[in-house]
Coordinates of C-alpha atoms and ligand atoms in Angstrom, one line a residue:
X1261 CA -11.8 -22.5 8.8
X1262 CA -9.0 -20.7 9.8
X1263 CA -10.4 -16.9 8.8
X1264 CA -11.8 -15.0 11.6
X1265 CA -15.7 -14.4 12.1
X1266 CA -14.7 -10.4 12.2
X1267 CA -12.5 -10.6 9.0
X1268 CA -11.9 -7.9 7.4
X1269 CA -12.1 -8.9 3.0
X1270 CA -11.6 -5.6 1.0
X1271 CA -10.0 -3.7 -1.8
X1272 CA -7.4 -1.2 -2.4
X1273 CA -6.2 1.6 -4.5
X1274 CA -4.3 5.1 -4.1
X1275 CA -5.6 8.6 -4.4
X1276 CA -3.8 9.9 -7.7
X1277 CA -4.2 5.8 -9.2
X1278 CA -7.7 6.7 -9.2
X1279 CA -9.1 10.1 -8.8
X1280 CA -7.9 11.7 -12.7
X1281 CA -9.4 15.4 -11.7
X1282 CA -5.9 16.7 -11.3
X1283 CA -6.6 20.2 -11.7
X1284 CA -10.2 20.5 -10.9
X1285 CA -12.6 21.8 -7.9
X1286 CA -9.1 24.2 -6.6
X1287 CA -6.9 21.2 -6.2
X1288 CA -2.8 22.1 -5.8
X1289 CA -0.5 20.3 -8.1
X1290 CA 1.3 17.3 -6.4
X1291 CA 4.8 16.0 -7.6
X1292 CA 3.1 13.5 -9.4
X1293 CA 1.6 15.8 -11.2
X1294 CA 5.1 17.4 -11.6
X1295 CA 7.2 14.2 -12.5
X1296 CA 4.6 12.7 -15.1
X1297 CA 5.6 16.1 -17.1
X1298 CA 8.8 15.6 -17.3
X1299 CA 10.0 13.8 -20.8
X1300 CA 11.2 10.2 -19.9
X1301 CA 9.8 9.4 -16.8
X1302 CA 6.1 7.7 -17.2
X1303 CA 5.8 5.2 -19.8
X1304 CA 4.6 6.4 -23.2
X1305 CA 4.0 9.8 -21.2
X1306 CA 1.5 8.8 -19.4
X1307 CA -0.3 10.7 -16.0
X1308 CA -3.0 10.6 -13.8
X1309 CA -4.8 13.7 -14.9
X1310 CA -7.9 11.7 -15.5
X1311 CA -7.0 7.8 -14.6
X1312 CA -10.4 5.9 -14.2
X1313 CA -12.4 9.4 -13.5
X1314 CA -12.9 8.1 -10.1
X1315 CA -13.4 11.9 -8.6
X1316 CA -16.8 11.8 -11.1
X1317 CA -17.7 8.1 -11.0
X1318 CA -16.9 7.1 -7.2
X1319 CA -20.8 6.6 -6.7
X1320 CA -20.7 3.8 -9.4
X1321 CA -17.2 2.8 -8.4
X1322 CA -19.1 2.2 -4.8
X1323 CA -21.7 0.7 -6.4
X1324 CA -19.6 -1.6 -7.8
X1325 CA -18.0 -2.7 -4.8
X1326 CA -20.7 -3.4 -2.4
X1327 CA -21.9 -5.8 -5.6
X1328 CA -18.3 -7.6 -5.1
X1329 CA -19.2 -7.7 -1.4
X1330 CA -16.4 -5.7 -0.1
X1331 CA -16.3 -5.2 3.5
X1332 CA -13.5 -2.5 3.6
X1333 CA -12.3 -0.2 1.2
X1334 CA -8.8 1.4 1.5
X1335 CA -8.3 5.0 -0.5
X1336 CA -5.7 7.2 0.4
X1337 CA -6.1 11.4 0.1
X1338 CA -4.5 14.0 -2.0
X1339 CA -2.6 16.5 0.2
X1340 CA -2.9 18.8 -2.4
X1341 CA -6.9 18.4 -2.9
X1342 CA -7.1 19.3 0.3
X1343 CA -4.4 21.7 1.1
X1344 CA -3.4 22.9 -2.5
X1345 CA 0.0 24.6 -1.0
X1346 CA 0.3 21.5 0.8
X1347 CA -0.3 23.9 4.1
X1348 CA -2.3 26.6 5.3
X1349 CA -4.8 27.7 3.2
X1350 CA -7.9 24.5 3.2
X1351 CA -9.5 24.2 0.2
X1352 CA -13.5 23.3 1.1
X1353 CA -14.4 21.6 -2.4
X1354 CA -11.9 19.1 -2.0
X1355 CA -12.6 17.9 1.5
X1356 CA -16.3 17.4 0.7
X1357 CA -15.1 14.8 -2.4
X1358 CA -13.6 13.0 0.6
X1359 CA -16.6 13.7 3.0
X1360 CA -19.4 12.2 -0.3
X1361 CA -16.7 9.4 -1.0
X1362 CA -17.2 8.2 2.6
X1363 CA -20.8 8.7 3.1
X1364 CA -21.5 6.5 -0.4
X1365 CA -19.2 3.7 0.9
X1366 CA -20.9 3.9 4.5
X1367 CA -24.0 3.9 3.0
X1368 CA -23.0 0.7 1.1
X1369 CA -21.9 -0.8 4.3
X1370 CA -18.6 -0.9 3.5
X1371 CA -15.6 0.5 5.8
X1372 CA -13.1 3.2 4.5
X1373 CA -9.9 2.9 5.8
X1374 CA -8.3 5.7 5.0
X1375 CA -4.3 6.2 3.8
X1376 CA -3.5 9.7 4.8
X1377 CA -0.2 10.0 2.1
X1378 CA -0.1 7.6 -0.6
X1379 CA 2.6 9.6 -2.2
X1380 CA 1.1 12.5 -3.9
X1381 CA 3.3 15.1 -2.4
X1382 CA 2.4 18.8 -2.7
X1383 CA 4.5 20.3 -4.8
X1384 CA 4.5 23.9 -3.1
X1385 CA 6.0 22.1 0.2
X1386 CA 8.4 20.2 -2.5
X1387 CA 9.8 23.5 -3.5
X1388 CA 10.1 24.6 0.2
X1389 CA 12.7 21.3 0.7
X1390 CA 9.7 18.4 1.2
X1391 CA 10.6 15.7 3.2
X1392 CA 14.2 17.3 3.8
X1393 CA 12.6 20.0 5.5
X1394 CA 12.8 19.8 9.5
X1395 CA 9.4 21.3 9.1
X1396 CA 7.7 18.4 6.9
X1397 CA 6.9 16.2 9.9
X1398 CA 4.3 19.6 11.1
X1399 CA 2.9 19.9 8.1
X1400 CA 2.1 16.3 7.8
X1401 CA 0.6 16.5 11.5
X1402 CA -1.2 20.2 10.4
X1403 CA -2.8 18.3 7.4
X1404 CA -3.7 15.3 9.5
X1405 CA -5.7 17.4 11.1
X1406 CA -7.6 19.0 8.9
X1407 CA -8.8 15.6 7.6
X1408 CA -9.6 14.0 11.3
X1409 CA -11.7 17.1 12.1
X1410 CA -13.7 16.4 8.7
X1411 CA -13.6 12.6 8.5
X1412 CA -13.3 11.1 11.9
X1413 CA -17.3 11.6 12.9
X1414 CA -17.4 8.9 10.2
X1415 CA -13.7 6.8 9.5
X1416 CA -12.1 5.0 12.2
X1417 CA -9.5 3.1 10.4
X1418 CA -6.6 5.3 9.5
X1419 CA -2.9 4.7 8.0
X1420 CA -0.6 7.4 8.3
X1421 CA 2.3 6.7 5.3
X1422 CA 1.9 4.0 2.0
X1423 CA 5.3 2.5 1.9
X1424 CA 8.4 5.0 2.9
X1425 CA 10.7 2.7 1.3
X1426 CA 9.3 3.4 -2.0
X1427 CA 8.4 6.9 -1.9
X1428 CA 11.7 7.5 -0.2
X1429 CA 14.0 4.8 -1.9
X1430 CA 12.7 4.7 -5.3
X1431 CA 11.5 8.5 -5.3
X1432 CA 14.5 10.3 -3.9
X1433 CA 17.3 8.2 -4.3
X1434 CA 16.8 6.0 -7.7
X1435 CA 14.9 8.6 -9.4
X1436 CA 12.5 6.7 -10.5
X1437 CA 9.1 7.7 -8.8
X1438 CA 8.1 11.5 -7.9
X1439 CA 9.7 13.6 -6.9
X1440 CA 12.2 11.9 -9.1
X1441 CA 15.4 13.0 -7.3
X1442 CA 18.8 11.3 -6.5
X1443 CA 20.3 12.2 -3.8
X1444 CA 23.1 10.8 -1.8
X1445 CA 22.2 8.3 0.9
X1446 CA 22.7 10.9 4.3
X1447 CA 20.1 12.8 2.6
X1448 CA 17.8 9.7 1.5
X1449 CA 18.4 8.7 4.8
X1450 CA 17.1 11.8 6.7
X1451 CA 14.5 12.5 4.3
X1452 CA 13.7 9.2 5.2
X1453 CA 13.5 10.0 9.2
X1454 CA 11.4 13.3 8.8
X1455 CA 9.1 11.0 7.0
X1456 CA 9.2 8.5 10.0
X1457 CA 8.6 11.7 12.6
X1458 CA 5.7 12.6 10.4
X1459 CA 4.1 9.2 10.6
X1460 CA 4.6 10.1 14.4
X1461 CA 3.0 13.4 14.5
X1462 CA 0.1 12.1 12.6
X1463 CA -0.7 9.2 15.1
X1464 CA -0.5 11.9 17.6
X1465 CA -3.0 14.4 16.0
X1466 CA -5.5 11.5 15.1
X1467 CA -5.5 10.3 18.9
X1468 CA -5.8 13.7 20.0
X1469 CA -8.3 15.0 17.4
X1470 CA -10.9 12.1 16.2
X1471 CA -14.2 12.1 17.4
X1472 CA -14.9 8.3 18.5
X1473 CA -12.2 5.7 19.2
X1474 CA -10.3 4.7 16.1
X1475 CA -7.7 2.6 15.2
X1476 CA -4.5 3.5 13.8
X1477 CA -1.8 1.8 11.5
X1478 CA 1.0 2.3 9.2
X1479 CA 1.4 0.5 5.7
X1480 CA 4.9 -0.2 4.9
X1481 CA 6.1 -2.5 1.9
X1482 CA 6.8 -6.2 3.9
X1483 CA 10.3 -7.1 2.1
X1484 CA 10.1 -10.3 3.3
X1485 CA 12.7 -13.4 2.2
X1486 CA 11.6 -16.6 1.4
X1487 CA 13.2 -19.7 2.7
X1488 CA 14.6 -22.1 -0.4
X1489 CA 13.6 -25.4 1.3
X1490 CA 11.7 -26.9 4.9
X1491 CA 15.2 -27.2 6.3
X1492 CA 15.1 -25.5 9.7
X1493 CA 18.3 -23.8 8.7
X1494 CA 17.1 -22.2 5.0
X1495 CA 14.1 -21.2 7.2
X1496 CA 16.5 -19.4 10.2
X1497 CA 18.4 -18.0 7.5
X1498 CA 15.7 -16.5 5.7
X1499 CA 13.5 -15.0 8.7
X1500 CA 17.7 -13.7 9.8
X1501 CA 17.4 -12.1 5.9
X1502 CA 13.8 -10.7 6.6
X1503 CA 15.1 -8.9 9.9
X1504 CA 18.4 -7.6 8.1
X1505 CA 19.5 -4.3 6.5
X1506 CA 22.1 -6.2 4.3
X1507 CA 22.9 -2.9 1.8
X1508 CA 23.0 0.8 1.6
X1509 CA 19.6 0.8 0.0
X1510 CA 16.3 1.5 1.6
X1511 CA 15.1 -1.7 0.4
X1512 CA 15.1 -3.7 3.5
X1513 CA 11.8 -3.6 6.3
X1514 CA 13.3 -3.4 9.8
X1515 CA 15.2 0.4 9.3
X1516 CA 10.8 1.4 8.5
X1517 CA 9.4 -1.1 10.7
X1518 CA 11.7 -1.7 13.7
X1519 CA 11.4 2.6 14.5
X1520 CA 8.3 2.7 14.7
X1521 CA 7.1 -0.3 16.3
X1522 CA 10.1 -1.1 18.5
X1523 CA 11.5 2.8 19.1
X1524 CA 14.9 2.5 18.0
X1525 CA 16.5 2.0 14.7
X1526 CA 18.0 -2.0 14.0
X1527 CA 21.8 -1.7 14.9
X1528 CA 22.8 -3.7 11.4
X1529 CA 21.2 -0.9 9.8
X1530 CA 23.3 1.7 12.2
X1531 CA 26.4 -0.4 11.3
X1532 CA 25.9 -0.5 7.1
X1533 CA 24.9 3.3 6.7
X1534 CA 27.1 4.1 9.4
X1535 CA 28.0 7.7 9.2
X1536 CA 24.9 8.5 6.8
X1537 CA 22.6 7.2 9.5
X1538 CA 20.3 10.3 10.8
X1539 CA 20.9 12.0 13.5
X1540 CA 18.3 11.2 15.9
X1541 CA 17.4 14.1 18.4
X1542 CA 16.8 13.2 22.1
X1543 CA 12.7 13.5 21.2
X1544 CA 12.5 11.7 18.1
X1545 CA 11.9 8.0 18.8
X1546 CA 9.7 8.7 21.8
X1547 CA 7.3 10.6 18.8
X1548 CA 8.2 7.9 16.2
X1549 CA 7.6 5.2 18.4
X1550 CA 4.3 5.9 18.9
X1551 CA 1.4 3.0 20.1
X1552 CA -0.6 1.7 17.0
X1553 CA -3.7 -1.0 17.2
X1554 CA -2.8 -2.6 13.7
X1555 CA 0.5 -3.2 11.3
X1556 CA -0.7 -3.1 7.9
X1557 CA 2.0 -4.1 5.5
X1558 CA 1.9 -4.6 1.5
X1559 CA 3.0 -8.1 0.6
X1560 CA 3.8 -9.1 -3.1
X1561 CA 6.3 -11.5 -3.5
X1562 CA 10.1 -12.4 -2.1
X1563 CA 13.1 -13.5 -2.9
X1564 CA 14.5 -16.6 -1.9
X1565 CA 17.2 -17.1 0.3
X1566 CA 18.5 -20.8 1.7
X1567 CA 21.5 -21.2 4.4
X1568 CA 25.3 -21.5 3.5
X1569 CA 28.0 -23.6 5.6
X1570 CA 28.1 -21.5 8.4
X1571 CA 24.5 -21.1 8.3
X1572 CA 24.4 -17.1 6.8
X1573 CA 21.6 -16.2 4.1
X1574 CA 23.0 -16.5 0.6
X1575 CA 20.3 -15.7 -2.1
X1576 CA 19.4 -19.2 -4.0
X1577 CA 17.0 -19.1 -7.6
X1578 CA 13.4 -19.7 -8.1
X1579 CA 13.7 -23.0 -10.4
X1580 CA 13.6 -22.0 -14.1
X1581 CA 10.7 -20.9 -16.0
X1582 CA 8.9 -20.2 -12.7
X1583 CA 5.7 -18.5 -12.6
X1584 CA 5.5 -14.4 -13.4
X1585 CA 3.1 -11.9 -13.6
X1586 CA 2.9 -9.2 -16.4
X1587 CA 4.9 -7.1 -14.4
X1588 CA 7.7 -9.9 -14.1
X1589 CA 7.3 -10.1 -10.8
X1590 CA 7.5 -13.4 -9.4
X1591 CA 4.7 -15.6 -8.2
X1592 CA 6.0 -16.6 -4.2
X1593 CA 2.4 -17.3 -2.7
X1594 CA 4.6 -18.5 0.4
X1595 CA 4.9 -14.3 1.5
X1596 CA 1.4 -14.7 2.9
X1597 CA 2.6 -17.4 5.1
X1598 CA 5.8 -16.4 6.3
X1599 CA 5.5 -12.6 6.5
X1600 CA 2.5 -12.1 8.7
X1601 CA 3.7 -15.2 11.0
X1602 CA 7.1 -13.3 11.4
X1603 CA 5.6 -10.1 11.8
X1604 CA 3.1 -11.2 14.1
X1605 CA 5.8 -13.2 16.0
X1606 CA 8.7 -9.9 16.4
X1607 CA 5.9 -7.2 16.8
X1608 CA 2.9 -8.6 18.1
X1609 CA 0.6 -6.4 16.6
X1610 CA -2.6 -7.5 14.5
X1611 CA -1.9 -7.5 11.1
X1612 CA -3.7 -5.8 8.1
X1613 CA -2.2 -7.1 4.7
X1614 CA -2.7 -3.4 2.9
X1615 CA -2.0 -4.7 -0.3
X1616 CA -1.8 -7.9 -2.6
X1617 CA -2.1 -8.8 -6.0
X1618 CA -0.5 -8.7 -9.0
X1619 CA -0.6 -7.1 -13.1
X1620 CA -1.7 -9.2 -15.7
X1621 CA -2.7 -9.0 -19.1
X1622 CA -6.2 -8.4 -19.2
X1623 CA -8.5 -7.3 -21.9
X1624 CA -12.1 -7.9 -22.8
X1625 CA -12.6 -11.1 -25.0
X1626 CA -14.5 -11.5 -28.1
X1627 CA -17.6 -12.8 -25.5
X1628 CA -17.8 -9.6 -23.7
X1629 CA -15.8 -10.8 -20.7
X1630 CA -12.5 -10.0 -19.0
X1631 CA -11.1 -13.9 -18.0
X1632 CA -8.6 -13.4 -15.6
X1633 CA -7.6 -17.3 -14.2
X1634 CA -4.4 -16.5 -13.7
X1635 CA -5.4 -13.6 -10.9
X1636 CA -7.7 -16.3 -9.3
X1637 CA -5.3 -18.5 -9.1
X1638 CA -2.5 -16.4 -7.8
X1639 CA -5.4 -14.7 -4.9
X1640 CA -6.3 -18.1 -4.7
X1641 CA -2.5 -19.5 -3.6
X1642 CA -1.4 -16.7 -1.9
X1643 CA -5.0 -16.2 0.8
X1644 CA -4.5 -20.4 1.0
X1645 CA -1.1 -19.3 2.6
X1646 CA -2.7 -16.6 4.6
X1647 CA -5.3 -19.0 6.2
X1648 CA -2.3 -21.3 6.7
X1649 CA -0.8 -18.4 8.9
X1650 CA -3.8 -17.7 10.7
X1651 CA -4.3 -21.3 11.8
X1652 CA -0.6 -21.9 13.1
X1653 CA -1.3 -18.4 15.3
X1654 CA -0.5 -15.2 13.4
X1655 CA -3.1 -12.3 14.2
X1656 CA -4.8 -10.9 10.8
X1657 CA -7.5 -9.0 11.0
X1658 CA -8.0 -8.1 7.1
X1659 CA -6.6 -8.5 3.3
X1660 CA -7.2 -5.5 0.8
X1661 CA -6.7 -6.7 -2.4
X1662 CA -4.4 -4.4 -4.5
X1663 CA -6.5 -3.6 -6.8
X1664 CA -10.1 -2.6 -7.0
X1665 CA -9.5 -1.4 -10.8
X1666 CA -7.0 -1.1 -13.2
X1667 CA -5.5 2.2 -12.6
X1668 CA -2.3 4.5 -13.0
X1669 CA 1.0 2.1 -12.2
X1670 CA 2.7 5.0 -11.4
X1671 CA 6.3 5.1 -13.7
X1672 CA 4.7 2.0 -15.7
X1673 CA 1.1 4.0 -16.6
X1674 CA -1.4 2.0 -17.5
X1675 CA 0.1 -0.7 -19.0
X1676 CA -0.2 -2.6 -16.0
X1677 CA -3.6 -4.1 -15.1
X1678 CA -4.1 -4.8 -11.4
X1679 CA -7.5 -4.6 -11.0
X1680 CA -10.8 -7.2 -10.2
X1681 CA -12.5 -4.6 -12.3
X1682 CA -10.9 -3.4 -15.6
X1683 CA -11.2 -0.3 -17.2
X1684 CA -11.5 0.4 -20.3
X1685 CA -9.5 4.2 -20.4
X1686 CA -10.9 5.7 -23.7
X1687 CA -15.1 5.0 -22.5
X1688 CA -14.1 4.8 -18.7
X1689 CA -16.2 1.6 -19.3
X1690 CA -15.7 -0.8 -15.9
X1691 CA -15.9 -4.7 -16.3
X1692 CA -15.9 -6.7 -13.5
X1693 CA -13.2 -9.3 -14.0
X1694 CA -13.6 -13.4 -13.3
X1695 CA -11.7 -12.2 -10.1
X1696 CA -13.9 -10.2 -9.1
X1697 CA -17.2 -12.6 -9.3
X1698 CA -14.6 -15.3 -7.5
X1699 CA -13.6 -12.8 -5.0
X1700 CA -17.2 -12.0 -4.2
X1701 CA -17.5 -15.7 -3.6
X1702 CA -14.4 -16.1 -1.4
X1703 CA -15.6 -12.5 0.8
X1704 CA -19.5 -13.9 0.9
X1705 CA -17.8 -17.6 2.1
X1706 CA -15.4 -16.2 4.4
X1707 CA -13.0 -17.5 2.9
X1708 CA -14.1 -21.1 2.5
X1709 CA -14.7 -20.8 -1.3
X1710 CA -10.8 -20.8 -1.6
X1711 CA -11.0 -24.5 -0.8
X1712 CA -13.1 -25.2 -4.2
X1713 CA -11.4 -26.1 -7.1
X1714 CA -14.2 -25.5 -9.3
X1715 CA -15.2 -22.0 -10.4
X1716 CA -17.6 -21.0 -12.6
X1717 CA -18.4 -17.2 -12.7
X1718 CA -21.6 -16.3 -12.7
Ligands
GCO3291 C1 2.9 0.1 -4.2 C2 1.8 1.0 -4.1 C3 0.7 0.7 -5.0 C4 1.0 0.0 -6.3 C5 1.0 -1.5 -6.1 C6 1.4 -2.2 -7.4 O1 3.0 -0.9 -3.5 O2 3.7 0.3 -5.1 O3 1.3 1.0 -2.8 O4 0.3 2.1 -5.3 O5 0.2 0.4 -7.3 O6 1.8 -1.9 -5.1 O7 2.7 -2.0 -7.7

């Protein structure tokens, strides 16, 4: 049994995923709030004003997940609950939905690890320049605080930043996410490196500010590629991919990873944005580069990649009519093997997979249920590669399953159904899925009911 005695089995999900209440209790509009108003941008129109109601149902949401077993729960707070100008001014009623949300898991026995920006920006800071602004990594580390002095008597497992590449990448240069910008790459790019100062400045403030030792991470998206066979050289060339910044996107992990954890910025990355690199001031990677107890990283899938004659990566195909999910994302359980063991092996941290699941098409059948054996078998594969990993040597501490519930898939609404529980929108109804009867199986078995073929739910 390759799983740890102290591992960590929990659940995931994101502030405005969740929460719906978008304009209640003095909360500040966030540019999610913003985007999902603009024509075009959220599918069928969709927002998160109310999602699954989770500000006015997290005690049966709890409730719900200490009967799955969970042992960790990771939310992420809304700026803009707290802070509704994104600075300054605190607003009391929505710190104490963050202060009852904690004391109901605690009281359940279950951890909170807690995201501090899981992309619900404020707007008010937006319009003062956001994550352009020189001044965005301070107002990250002024909000920080507010929350440590609230929450740390209680939390002590914190995240600073849910995937930069996304917010940044797929928010400010593609267009695609809040705050739905595209700007050039020199501006991506130093948005991009105020966000990484931030994630600085926030690891600072926690040290300097909780109230009992705590440990403190980051949760970056793991692009990780896969290698196309057991050679030895489709499996160099694919860990050489993994490590790269091989285009002028933000897509890659080193450029997020390699700052932070290493203090400097991976010269192929230096080399392909060249002149719209940042400029780095003589301070900035000794505050970036900051010590951290655990990498958390979100790990879905990846692409494949084999060797060429001269042994270079060349992307190779996933054989046709391979597995995907609703989401048409592919089904690669091999990124729980392979990430954390290269991970583990450049950074030598503990790891925390943040997030990992996948959308499928779930509704309640005609017996009452919500059968969901393609989820169990996809958890199932990819923790089997995880334990693999743990036994050849990589250092994992915990697995948060992305989702908890169905929720808001940001630019693809609710059509995608990530959840163990699903919700039914229209009653707010929850239904535990299959999954989440097998996970409760897999968290009570530490991990030895993943080794059964036979499931039954109860
Ligand atoms: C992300 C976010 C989550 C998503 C999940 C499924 O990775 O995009 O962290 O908020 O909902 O990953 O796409």
């Amino acid at each position: 049994m390759a799983f740890p005695r102290d591992f960590t089995w929990g659940a995931a999900a994101a502030a405005y995923q969740v929460e719906g209440a978008a304009f209640e209790d003095g909360k500040g509009p966030s540019t999610w709030d913003m985007f999902c108003r603009k024509p075009g941008t959220v599918w069928e129109g969709q927002n998160g004003d109310v999602a699954c109601d989770h500000y006015h149902r997290y005690a049966e949401d709890v409730a719900i997940m200490r009967q799955i077993g969970l042992q960790g729960y990771r939310l992420s707070i809304a700026w803009a609950r707290v802070l509704p100008e994104g600075a300054g001014r605190v607003n009391p009623r929505g710190l104490e939905f963050y202060d009852r949300l904690v004391d109901a898991l605690l009281a359940a026995n279950i951890q909170p690890y807690v995201t501090l920006f899981h992309w619900d920006y404020p707007y008010e800071l937006y319009c003062r320049g956001g994550w352009l602004n020189p001044d965005s990594p301070e107002w990250f580390a002024d909000y920080t605080r507010v929350i440590v002095d609230k929450l740390s008597d209680r939390v002590t497992h914190w995240m600073t930043l849910n995937e930069p590449q996304c917010f940044i990448g797929t928010g400010h240069s593609l267009g695609i996410h809040a705050p739905g910008d595209k700007l050039g790459l020199k501006e991506v790019l130093r948005a991009g490196h105020h966000a990484l100062l931030a994630h600085g400045r926030a690891v600072q403030t926690i040290r300097a500010c909780t109230k009992q030792p705590c440990k403190v991470g980051y949760a970056p998206v793991g692009v990780v590629r896969l290698p196309a066979s057991d050679s030895p050289e489709d499996i160099a060339a694919a860990r050489a991919a993994t490590f790269a910044v091989s285009d002028r996107t933000t897509w890659n992990s080193t450029w997020w990873m390699d700052p932070v954890l290493l203090g400097q910025y991976p010269e192929d990355g230096l080399r392909q944005y060249g002149a719209d690199a940042p400029s780095v001031g003589p301070q900035d990677m000794a505050i970036i580069h900051q010590p951290l107890d655990f990498f958390g990283c979100n790990l879905y899938n990846g692409e494949l990649v084999r060797a060429n004659a001269q042994g270079q990566p060349e992307p190779a195909s996933y054989p046709l009519g391979g597995p995907l999910t609703a989401f048409h994302w592919t089904v690669t359980p091999e990124v729980l093997y392979w990430g954390p063991k290269w991970f583990w092996e450049r950074y030598r941290l503990p790891i925390m997979i943040t997030e990992n699941g996948m959308a499928n098409t779930d509704w309640i059948m005609l017996d009452g249920r919500v059968h969901d054996p393609q989820r169990i078998d996809f958890l199932r594969r990819y923790l089997l590669q995880l334990e693999r990993a743990i036994a050849e040597g990589a250092s994992v501490q915990s697995y948060f399953q992305w989702s908890i519930m169905d929720n808001f898939e940001w630019a693809e609404g609710y059509k995608q159904r990530f959840g163990l529980v699903f919700v039914d929108y229209p009653t707010q109804q929850r239904v535990l899925k299959d999954s989440a009867y097998w996970y409760r199986e897999v968290i009570a078995t530490n991990g030895e009911a993943l080794h059964r073929d036979a499931y039954a739910p109860a």
